[in-house]
């Protein structure tokens, strides 16, 4: 095996893992801090993608359309939390069913609003060379984006008042309420942030994955499995699971076939859940 | 698009409430009007409604208007079985127009065979479906690939890489690529079969670079696999390696793909909206008057239009809508002046002899014609499937079985 091929494979596999992580963090935050599995996560991603796409079409530069997408998905997320999620606290299966229903409604709504095909914005045609192999630049950039996203969530959860309240509300809900934290409001914020992160993912991945009404379904399965494998330690757990599963699948696909890559992803997921039913981070000491 | 959905709604309501109207013939339409496959299903259904309206405006069949019963299969396979049974047993239809995927067709075929109702499958597909009741108006993999591979080998060179979806459309198409590569003195230097859920094409793109092909035959199915084209171009491969496809554009992927990635891609099908002939000009005018022009017409729409018109011609020729007589009329070598050029329904194979257009993506989400192959024969189906000599044949031929 030539060295340049190996380097290309490792770099692009890290990029694949980062893309998975970007798509997963929002789901992990909502699951980790609220115990809610949001099966409409993929549709929030799709909304983020369409929000960025529409904003770009209005003539605003792509980079500025990303915050717009985040704000729009956060607002929709807050509404969904207030109308649906908050009425189902503690009923994990009911929440899953409700969010699944929401996902179907959003999908069909997207078909009605945008039709089945919408012009994409395309990927920046920038690439670089490693030995004999050229790599698209934009996916590699996602490694940095994933790292920034992790740093942002870490900062938000540990260094801000909101973050402390959010963690207090989930770890000691009664005590949190006793000292005057309005856990309902905190939860609305948490869900909105989770959806905002999904919207960010949809917007930032738009050049790689074109916006289509059904784009969410691709991400939601792997993101969901990554969160389940990660377990309770939201950030480190998700990062490790995404690198192991996403990166591993990509390396396998490079050396064998794409089908083998997928098989790797699901087999390792099954094995890890068999070994660690509560996720790999169940017995870890740190909390983020 | 909003408008066309509303009009579908209206059409369904009209169709459902039209029970009282006197009609000599009744046809069933099962397409994916919602869910992931509706990129195709909505256009198939629109084409069917338009064809029926057009026939009815010109006197209908047997002097009476055709009645339509519409069902929404919701991109779910089980709905095809359910609605096919409903259409035959409850609604007593005279002909069925249904399905996009091969699995939906295979779910329907046993039902129409048992009920003895002519069934039209209007979609490009891997080829080989063969029984007395089934008529295919789309082009088959071998029909498209026979001309495409020869063209591409002459244009780009003799080393081929295959990127295909991992199910029978992909694997059977890959078989034909191997076959036609051999006939043209070319070789397949690598292949990758991908699940429909893959969004990360970096491994495939590296493998393509490692095997150094002259051109790639890419058969991306579904929205996710469209991302492959974007990534292929962004990695800078488009300038060095040719890319040809038999299904790019069949779901208007050229609208989704950015002009930078779409320009210069080669694809071939039985119909493209820009095809230049008077029949197509009239067809496009009818279509845009009813559905607007915000989405280009795809080949499955024309396949459906052709199917309805061929059936109507057969009923008029037979003088009644009974299955046996209509099938006999369909097997009489019917030709039809279609938007994609004259098509001929082959009596033995129940497939269409039709034009195949090789086109190239332009820089504005559209295509321009590179070469037109007229009256291309569905040679594999003709070779395997002779329903005149062997009317009880009921098979799905694949190139692997002997």
XYZ file of C-alpha atoms in Angstrom:
690
model
C 0.000 0.000 0.000
C 1.441 3.335 -1.042
C 1.912 5.995 1.586
C -0.056 8.639 -0.317
C -3.121 6.398 -0.546
C -2.902 5.666 3.182
C -2.629 9.361 4.045
C -5.586 10.200 1.797
C -7.694 7.468 3.357
C -6.895 8.535 6.912
C -7.557 12.198 6.236
C -10.833 11.623 4.438
C -11.961 9.099 7.038
C -11.383 11.694 9.725
C -13.472 14.047 7.596
C -16.240 11.416 7.368
C -16.193 10.998 11.134
C -16.379 14.773 11.545
C -19.387 14.976 9.218
C -21.122 12.304 11.297
C -20.209 14.184 14.490
C -21.541 17.485 13.112
C -24.822 15.765 12.261
C -24.965 14.079 15.668
C -24.125 16.744 18.283
C -27.581 18.333 18.362
C -29.209 14.971 18.948
C -26.652 14.138 21.636
C -27.245 17.405 23.495
C -31.007 16.914 23.565
C -30.672 13.281 24.600
C -27.937 13.941 27.162
C -29.540 16.963 28.802
C -33.230 16.154 28.475
C -33.439 12.402 28.063
C -35.479 13.036 24.923
C -34.752 11.131 21.730
C -35.685 13.533 18.961
C -36.520 11.444 15.903
C -37.273 14.655 14.014
C -33.591 15.581 14.343
C -32.985 14.734 10.686
C -35.829 17.010 9.622
C -34.373 19.897 11.629
C -31.192 19.271 9.718
C -33.226 19.421 6.513
C -34.899 22.665 7.630
C -31.453 24.120 8.324
C -30.316 23.119 4.850
C -33.365 24.671 3.164
C -33.096 27.795 5.319
C -29.472 28.260 4.242
C -30.329 27.457 0.633
C -33.220 29.924 0.501
C -31.181 32.640 2.187
C -28.346 32.102 -0.276
C -30.787 32.315 -3.175
C -31.919 35.697 -1.832
C -28.416 36.937 -2.464
C -26.922 36.711 1.018
C -23.435 35.129 1.068
C -23.451 31.449 2.024
C -21.373 31.978 5.155
C -23.942 34.456 6.547
C -26.813 32.123 5.725
C -25.554 29.655 8.336
C -26.490 31.791 11.387
C -29.859 32.505 9.753
C -30.450 28.758 9.461
C -29.501 28.296 13.115
C -31.937 30.978 14.286
C -34.801 29.597 12.193
C -34.336 26.024 13.406
C -33.971 27.219 17.024
C -37.261 29.085 16.764
C -39.063 26.090 15.261
C -37.436 23.849 17.888
C -38.703 26.077 20.712
C -42.228 25.979 19.311
C -42.127 22.185 18.995
C -40.876 21.903 22.572
C -43.630 24.092 23.957
C -46.416 22.509 21.900
C -45.406 18.847 22.073
C -42.261 17.768 23.910
C -42.983 19.413 27.248
C -46.274 17.543 27.538
C -44.473 14.224 27.250
C -41.597 14.519 29.763
C -40.473 11.200 31.153
C -42.464 9.255 28.570
C -39.541 8.340 26.343
C -41.455 6.114 23.895
C -44.317 8.574 23.540
C -41.754 11.268 22.795
C -40.149 9.103 20.151
C -43.517 8.454 18.546
C -44.462 12.132 18.665
C -41.163 13.323 17.201
C -41.391 10.656 14.510
C -44.819 12.014 13.590
C -43.405 15.540 13.529
C -40.649 14.341 11.228
C -43.187 12.986 8.712
C -45.202 16.198 8.839
C -42.061 18.319 8.268
C -40.965 16.108 5.397
C -44.266 16.439 3.548
C -44.397 20.142 4.342
C -40.984 20.521 2.709
C -42.268 18.702 -0.389
C -45.240 21.070 -0.544
C -43.157 24.203 -0.080
C -40.017 23.404 -2.039
C -41.120 20.637 -4.387
C -39.095 17.507 -4.840
C -36.064 19.070 -6.504
C -34.401 22.376 -5.699
C -31.180 23.681 -7.247
C -28.271 23.113 -4.876
C -25.436 25.503 -4.167
C -22.672 23.072 -5.066
C -19.381 22.394 -3.383
C -16.500 24.873 -3.541
C -14.382 23.527 -6.393
C -11.233 23.616 -4.295
C -9.025 20.567 -4.030
C -5.484 19.650 -3.115
C -3.068 16.923 -3.992
C -1.453 14.244 -1.819
C 0.921 12.276 -4.032
C -1.172 10.825 -6.834
C -4.483 11.581 -5.156
C -6.532 14.734 -5.089
C -8.983 15.486 -2.319
C -11.927 17.889 -2.239
C -11.092 20.660 0.225
C -14.518 21.328 1.694
C -15.078 17.935 3.415
C -11.604 18.207 4.991
C -12.598 21.616 6.339
C -15.347 19.812 8.271
C -12.715 18.410 10.666
C -12.119 21.942 11.911
C -15.852 22.731 11.952
C -16.551 19.664 14.102
C -13.808 20.682 16.524
C -15.207 24.221 16.777
C -18.701 22.874 17.345
C -17.444 20.652 20.184
C -15.586 23.565 21.749
C -18.683 25.747 21.500
C -20.942 23.187 23.186
C -18.335 22.540 25.870
C -18.075 26.247 26.604
C -21.858 26.653 26.588
C -22.444 23.803 29.000
C -19.626 24.458 31.466
C -18.940 28.189 31.407
C -22.341 29.797 31.031
C -25.162 30.247 33.522
C -27.555 28.549 31.112
C -25.264 25.520 30.889
C -25.083 25.132 34.644
C -28.849 25.462 34.957
C -29.352 22.919 32.176
C -27.070 20.404 33.829
C -28.621 21.039 37.236
C -32.106 20.516 35.781
C -31.237 17.109 34.406
C -28.985 15.849 37.210
C -30.957 17.121 40.216
C -34.332 18.244 38.873
C -36.013 18.688 42.269
C -33.117 20.516 43.849
C -32.823 22.682 40.756
C -36.448 23.691 41.027
C -36.081 24.198 44.774
C -33.375 26.797 44.268
C -35.470 28.616 41.732
C -34.352 27.313 38.335
C -37.305 27.288 35.948
C -36.579 23.904 34.473
C -39.355 24.199 31.877
C -37.781 27.303 30.411
C -34.329 25.724 30.567
C -35.614 22.671 28.731
C -37.186 24.782 26.005
C -33.813 26.447 25.566
C -31.980 23.108 25.512
C -34.299 21.661 22.893
C -34.009 24.827 20.825
C -30.216 24.633 21.037
C -30.284 20.986 19.995
C -32.421 21.889 16.990
C -30.213 24.892 16.268
C -27.191 22.591 16.178
C -29.073 20.355 13.740
C -29.868 23.420 11.647
C -26.202 24.407 11.743
C -25.281 20.907 10.579
C -27.773 21.048 7.711
C -26.492 24.455 6.619
C -22.798 23.682 6.888
C -23.165 20.285 5.166
C -25.325 21.747 2.374
C -22.476 21.785 -0.162
C -21.801 18.086 0.534
C -25.353 16.787 0.887
C -27.809 18.603 -1.389
C -31.021 19.809 0.230
C -33.895 17.424 -0.415
C -37.001 16.865 1.694
C -35.856 13.349 2.634
C -32.225 14.184 3.424
C -32.862 13.906 7.162
C -33.558 10.205 7.050
C -29.986 9.457 5.974
C -28.453 11.120 8.958
C -30.949 10.265 11.616
C -30.221 6.523 11.732
C -26.463 6.832 12.033
C -26.696 9.858 14.323
C -29.157 8.011 16.540
C -26.919 4.930 16.750
C -23.903 7.116 17.489
C -25.737 8.752 20.386
C -26.875 5.418 21.766
C -23.370 3.954 21.528
C -21.925 7.110 23.101
C -24.071 6.877 26.224
C -24.499 9.537 28.908
C -21.280 11.538 28.455
C -22.565 13.839 25.725
C -19.518 15.408 24.151
C -16.557 13.095 24.604
C -18.753 10.023 24.188
C -20.240 11.273 20.912
C -16.871 12.341 19.557
C -15.312 8.980 20.319
C -18.301 7.057 18.946
C -18.374 9.165 15.780
C -14.659 8.725 15.148
C -14.780 5.001 15.863
C -17.936 4.235 13.901
C -17.871 6.846 11.125
C -14.115 6.863 10.668
C -13.899 3.080 10.914
C -16.672 2.629 8.372
C -14.944 4.997 5.966
C -11.562 3.242 6.296
C -13.282 -0.121 5.746
C -15.067 1.251 2.689
C -11.781 2.534 1.253
C -10.005 -0.791 1.525
C -12.935 -3.128 0.876
C -16.305 -2.067 -0.532
C -18.818 0.550 0.485
C -21.170 -2.196 1.575
C -18.455 -3.559 3.879
C -18.157 -0.045 5.333
C -21.844 0.012 6.175
C -21.676 -3.516 7.542
C -18.764 -2.438 9.746
C -20.788 0.471 11.123
C -23.771 -1.640 12.112
C -21.807 -4.676 13.341
C -19.575 -2.575 15.601
C -22.658 -0.730 16.869
C -24.349 -4.024 17.726
C -21.212 -5.401 19.387
C -20.623 -2.258 21.443
C -24.226 -2.188 22.623
C -23.946 -5.833 23.564
C -20.797 -5.113 25.599
C -21.990 -1.742 26.962
C -25.793 -1.715 26.996
C -25.835 1.819 28.439
C -23.253 3.167 26.012
C -19.467 3.245 26.104
C -19.377 6.219 28.447
C -21.732 4.747 31.068
C -18.985 4.303 33.671
C -16.888 7.324 32.854
C -16.234 9.818 35.617
C -16.408 13.121 33.765
C -19.688 14.585 32.664
C -19.221 16.321 29.323
C -45.070 22.335 -7.689
C -47.644 23.488 -5.194
C -50.009 24.032 -8.058
C -49.453 20.576 -9.482
C -50.075 18.985 -6.083
C -53.326 20.844 -5.801
C -54.266 19.689 -9.252
C -53.446 16.109 -8.294
C -55.738 16.524 -5.328
C -58.437 17.838 -7.631
C -57.780 15.054 -10.108
C -58.084 12.429 -7.382
C -61.306 13.959 -6.115
C -62.663 14.160 -9.613
C -61.601 10.599 -10.303
C -63.149 9.334 -7.083
C -66.374 11.256 -7.537
C -66.653 10.381 -11.198
C -68.174 6.987 -10.407
C -71.565 8.051 -11.672
C -70.320 9.241 -15.041
C -70.915 6.780 -17.790
C -67.638 5.321 -18.945
C -66.908 2.368 -21.100
C -63.387 1.864 -19.762
C -61.740 2.361 -16.413
C -58.022 2.415 -15.698
C -56.125 2.297 -12.424
C -53.064 4.397 -11.580
C -50.833 3.548 -8.614
C -47.907 5.925 -8.234
C -45.858 7.366 -5.374
C -47.517 10.740 -4.891
C -45.946 11.193 -1.457
C -42.748 9.968 0.177
C -39.210 9.746 -1.144
C -40.070 8.451 -4.633
C -42.542 11.187 -5.493
C -39.883 12.948 -7.602
C -40.982 10.372 -10.182
C -44.451 9.392 -8.998
C -45.998 12.860 -9.263
C -44.803 13.220 -12.845
C -45.983 9.729 -13.790
C -49.408 10.535 -12.399
C -49.495 13.965 -14.044
C -48.627 12.385 -17.377
C -51.357 9.782 -16.993
C -53.998 12.402 -16.151
C -52.853 14.541 -19.081
C -52.943 11.609 -21.485
C -56.431 10.619 -20.383
C -57.676 14.208 -20.661
C -56.175 14.500 -24.101
C -57.690 11.209 -25.282
C -61.076 12.084 -23.767
C -61.015 15.504 -25.441
C -60.464 13.710 -28.738
C -63.390 11.338 -28.367
C -62.182 8.903 -25.709
C -61.872 5.188 -26.362
C -64.721 3.240 -27.920
C -66.500 6.585 -28.163
C -66.650 7.121 -24.390
C -64.370 8.942 -21.950
C -61.855 6.906 -19.950
C -62.396 6.870 -16.219
C -59.347 6.937 -13.900
C -58.996 5.581 -10.377
C -55.915 6.977 -8.642
C -54.110 5.522 -5.644
C -51.123 6.927 -3.733
C -48.574 4.205 -2.968
C -46.748 6.541 -0.554
C -43.345 5.144 -1.639
C -44.192 1.977 0.279
C -43.968 -1.417 -1.324
C -46.820 -2.985 0.638
C -49.211 -0.325 -0.685
C -48.621 -1.557 -4.242
C -49.828 -5.042 -3.403
C -52.787 -3.667 -1.491
C -53.884 -1.144 -4.119
C -53.302 -3.496 -7.044
C -55.696 -5.923 -5.391
C -58.190 -3.136 -4.653
C -57.991 -1.892 -8.232
C -58.665 -5.323 -9.696
C -61.137 -6.758 -7.210
C -63.143 -3.737 -6.078
C -62.784 -1.208 -8.859
C -62.722 -3.697 -11.759
C -60.266 -1.734 -13.839
C -59.526 -2.605 -17.466
C -55.829 -1.730 -17.328
C -53.300 -0.846 -14.669
C -50.539 1.774 -14.854
C -48.290 1.529 -11.836
C -44.927 1.429 -10.230
C -41.499 2.933 -10.428
C -39.076 0.626 -8.652
C -38.380 -2.912 -9.780
C -39.643 -4.210 -6.456
C -42.995 -2.495 -6.977
C -43.284 -4.036 -10.447
C -42.453 -7.485 -9.106
C -45.102 -7.030 -6.390
C -47.736 -6.146 -8.982
C -47.000 -8.711 -11.705
C -48.393 -11.809 -9.962
C -51.603 -9.920 -9.147
C -52.263 -8.741 -12.716
C -51.271 -12.146 -14.064
C -53.839 -13.855 -11.853
C -56.504 -11.228 -12.601
C -55.550 -11.141 -16.302
C -55.440 -7.357 -16.635
C -53.003 -5.561 -18.977
C -50.352 -3.860 -16.857
C -48.085 -1.028 -18.005
C -44.776 -0.403 -16.286
C -43.508 3.030 -17.299
C -40.015 3.386 -15.918
C -36.438 2.890 -17.010
C -35.231 -0.286 -15.344
C -32.722 -3.142 -15.407
C -34.655 -5.153 -18.025
C -35.876 -8.723 -18.332
C -39.470 -8.562 -17.071
C -41.529 -10.950 -19.152
C -45.123 -12.083 -18.990
C -48.304 -11.924 -21.027
C -49.993 -9.112 -19.070
C -46.953 -6.870 -18.522
C -45.962 -4.155 -21.010
C -42.871 -2.027 -20.477
C -42.630 1.446 -21.996
C -39.412 2.581 -20.323
C -35.993 1.815 -21.725
C -34.006 -1.104 -20.335
C -30.461 -1.150 -19.005
C -29.116 -3.071 -21.988
C -30.950 -0.793 -24.415
C -29.324 2.299 -22.928
C -25.918 0.814 -22.111
C -25.386 -0.794 -25.527
C -25.174 2.614 -27.176
C -23.665 4.474 -24.224
C -20.658 2.225 -23.602
C -19.708 2.113 -27.270
C -19.949 5.895 -27.461
C -17.936 6.418 -24.263
C -15.185 3.958 -25.198
C -14.711 5.834 -28.472
C -14.737 9.187 -26.728
C -12.706 8.575 -23.557
C -10.788 5.298 -23.799
C -10.868 1.672 -22.780
C -10.659 1.686 -18.973
C -13.992 1.763 -17.157
C -14.889 2.219 -13.496
C -18.422 1.401 -12.313
C -20.205 3.215 -9.478
C -23.634 1.679 -8.959
C -26.322 1.258 -6.311
C -26.246 -2.017 -4.447
C -29.462 -3.642 -5.652
C -30.636 -5.319 -8.821
C -30.749 -2.179 -11.002
C -27.091 -1.558 -10.131
C -25.799 -5.118 -10.295
C -27.611 -5.991 -13.526
C -26.516 -2.727 -15.129
C -22.954 -3.565 -14.055
C -23.299 -6.920 -15.776
C -24.222 -5.160 -19.031
C -21.344 -2.730 -18.653
C -18.947 -5.704 -18.411
C -20.627 -7.297 -21.418
C -20.501 -4.194 -23.638
C -16.979 -3.366 -22.433
C -15.883 -6.755 -23.744
C -17.679 -6.219 -27.067
C -15.909 -2.886 -27.488
C -12.490 -4.167 -26.458
C -12.523 -2.234 -23.182
C -12.009 -3.444 -19.635
C -13.597 -2.722 -16.261
C -10.750 -1.689 -13.953
C -12.806 -1.335 -10.799
C -16.317 -1.187 -9.412
C -18.046 -0.056 -6.247
C -21.602 -0.872 -5.227
C -23.100 1.603 -2.786
C -26.041 1.464 -0.438
C -28.691 4.114 -1.057
C -27.988 5.665 2.342
C -24.330 6.494 1.661
C -23.540 10.207 1.718
C -19.775 10.006 2.003
C -18.149 9.252 -1.329
C -14.530 9.904 -0.362
C -13.699 6.139 -0.305
C -15.189 5.671 -3.792
C -13.398 8.710 -5.131
C -10.064 7.420 -3.814
C -10.654 4.002 -5.323
C -11.468 5.630 -8.655
C -8.180 7.528 -8.522
C -6.294 4.402 -7.531
C -7.580 2.415 -10.520
C -7.020 5.269 -13.043
C -9.980 4.734 -15.394
C -10.622 6.686 -18.606
C -14.251 7.114 -17.643
C -16.647 6.283 -14.821
C -20.110 4.844 -15.388
C -22.027 6.328 -12.468
C -25.580 5.195 -11.753
C -26.541 7.285 -8.734
C -30.056 6.501 -7.467
C -31.857 8.804 -5.100
C -31.008 12.177 -3.672
C -28.047 11.027 -1.574
C -26.163 9.475 -4.409
C -26.506 12.714 -6.337
C -23.937 14.006 -3.829
C -21.397 11.713 -5.468
C -21.377 13.897 -8.586
C -20.752 17.002 -6.502
C -17.867 15.343 -4.670
C -16.425 13.859 -7.878
C -16.263 17.313 -9.375
C -15.012 19.062 -6.211
C -12.140 16.575 -5.964
C -11.066 17.822 -9.386
C -11.644 14.506 -11.170
C -14.146 15.775 -13.709
C -11.456 17.360 -15.863
C -9.356 14.196 -15.996
C -11.931 11.398 -16.056
C -15.134 11.172 -18.110
C -18.416 10.488 -16.340
C -21.370 8.832 -18.054
C -24.687 7.640 -16.647
C -27.923 6.005 -17.739
C -30.068 7.495 -15.004
C -28.618 10.913 -14.135
C -31.366 13.377 -15.018
C -34.145 10.778 -14.803
C -35.267 12.434 -11.552
C -34.134 15.934 -12.497
C -30.848 15.541 -10.640
C -29.408 18.163 -12.996
C -31.548 20.731 -11.192
C -30.081 19.791 -7.794
C -26.466 19.454 -8.902
C -24.596 22.740 -9.182
C -23.693 23.915 -12.699
C -20.003 23.514 -11.865
C -20.475 19.816 -11.154
C -23.176 19.164 -13.744
C -21.553 20.714 -16.801
C -20.097 18.092 -19.120
C -21.690 15.056 -17.451
C -22.949 12.594 -20.035
C -26.211 10.736 -19.644
C -28.609 8.886 -21.921
C -32.288 8.068 -21.742
C -35.297 7.577 -23.944
C -36.484 11.152 -23.468
C -35.287 14.593 -22.466
C -37.500 17.646 -22.353
C -35.445 19.510 -24.959
C -35.848 16.758 -27.600
C -36.594 18.566 -30.832
C -39.612 17.313 -32.785
C -43.133 18.638 -33.436
C -44.871 15.972 -31.299
C -42.712 16.863 -28.320
C -43.324 20.578 -28.845
C -47.071 19.916 -28.669
C -46.657 17.630 -25.657
C -44.548 20.175 -23.749
C -47.113 22.856 -24.531
C -49.970 20.713 -23.179
C -47.929 19.845 -20.087
C -46.834 23.367 -19.208
C -50.345 24.710 -19.758
C -51.587 22.331 -17.083
C -48.658 21.923 -14.697
C -46.468 24.961 -15.275
C -42.824 24.829 -16.230
C -40.981 25.027 -12.914
C -39.881 21.363 -13.042
C -38.488 19.808 -16.247
C -40.424 16.810 -17.587
C -38.593 13.544 -16.930
C -38.481 10.402 -19.031
C -40.852 8.347 -16.838
C -43.565 10.934 -17.523
C -43.264 10.371 -21.265
C -43.087 6.604 -20.688
C -46.443 6.888 -18.879
C -47.921 9.109 -21.612
C -46.861 6.544 -24.200
C -48.280 3.679 -22.143
C -51.735 5.251 -21.871
C -51.813 6.127 -25.571
C -50.681 2.661 -26.648
C -53.344 1.077 -24.475
C -56.043 3.407 -25.867
C -54.955 2.616 -29.418
C -55.109 -1.107 -28.646
C -58.614 -0.877 -27.155
C -59.869 1.082 -30.155
C -58.263 -1.455 -32.452
C -59.746 -4.415 -30.548
C -63.166 -2.748 -30.431
C -63.623 -3.748 -26.793
C -61.689 -3.542 -23.508
C -61.535 -7.270 -22.727
C -58.067 -8.305 -21.597
C -57.519 -11.025 -24.175
C -58.465 -8.855 -27.141
C -56.557 -5.829 -25.885
C -53.413 -7.889 -25.316
C -53.772 -9.353 -28.817
C -54.080 -5.816 -30.202
C -51.056 -4.680 -28.184
C -49.153 -7.565 -29.736
C -50.009 -6.483 -33.279
C -46.882 -4.327 -33.682
C -48.409 -1.007 -32.618
C -46.449 2.148 -33.272
C -47.069 5.527 -31.688
C -45.906 9.000 -32.616
C -44.498 9.840 -29.182
C -42.781 12.941 -27.767
C -39.524 10.972 -27.799
C -39.868 9.968 -31.461
C -41.787 7.071 -32.952
C -41.959 4.088 -30.636
C -42.861 0.518 -31.577
C -44.274 -2.015 -29.153
C -42.555 -5.300 -29.931
C -45.098 -8.134 -30.076
C -42.852 -10.813 -28.601
C -40.989 -8.985 -25.835
C -43.684 -6.475 -24.786
C -40.906 -3.846 -24.706
C -40.538 -0.685 -26.779
C -38.213 -0.087 -29.655
C -37.401 3.589 -29.144
C -34.879 6.359 -29.583
C -32.046 6.737 -27.096
C -30.581 10.202 -26.654
C -27.042 10.801 -25.420
C -26.900 14.264 -23.876
C -24.382 16.433 -22.085
C -25.051 18.649 -19.048
C -24.776 22.361 -19.752
C -23.868 25.163 -17.350
C -27.466 26.052 -16.560
C -29.052 22.920 -15.017
C -30.033 21.633 -18.455
C -28.861 19.286 -21.204
C -27.886 19.483 -24.851
C -28.094 16.554 -27.235
C -24.802 14.977 -28.275
C -26.093 12.098 -30.347
C -29.428 10.453 -31.121
C -29.751 6.723 -31.719
C -33.030 5.973 -33.459
C -35.185 2.919 -32.940
C -32.859 1.107 -30.508
C -33.861 -2.531 -30.038
C -34.377 -4.014 -26.564
C -32.108 -6.815 -27.714
C -31.825 -8.797 -24.505
C -35.585 -8.852 -23.944
C -36.169 -9.774 -27.573
C -33.692 -12.644 -27.274
C -35.074 -14.076 -24.017
C -38.726 -13.205 -24.068
C -40.993 -14.275 -26.926
C -44.554 -14.161 -25.661
C -46.007 -14.935 -29.089
C -44.237 -18.281 -29.332
C -44.465 -18.923 -25.630
C -47.521 -17.143 -24.193
C -47.357 -18.781 -20.774
C -43.878 -17.435 -20.032
C -43.786 -15.550 -16.707
C -40.280 -14.679 -15.637
C -37.880 -11.970 -14.693
C -34.807 -12.739 -16.755
C -31.485 -11.679 -15.318
C -28.233 -12.056 -17.240
C -26.850 -14.389 -14.557
C -29.367 -17.185 -15.005
C -28.885 -19.550 -17.882
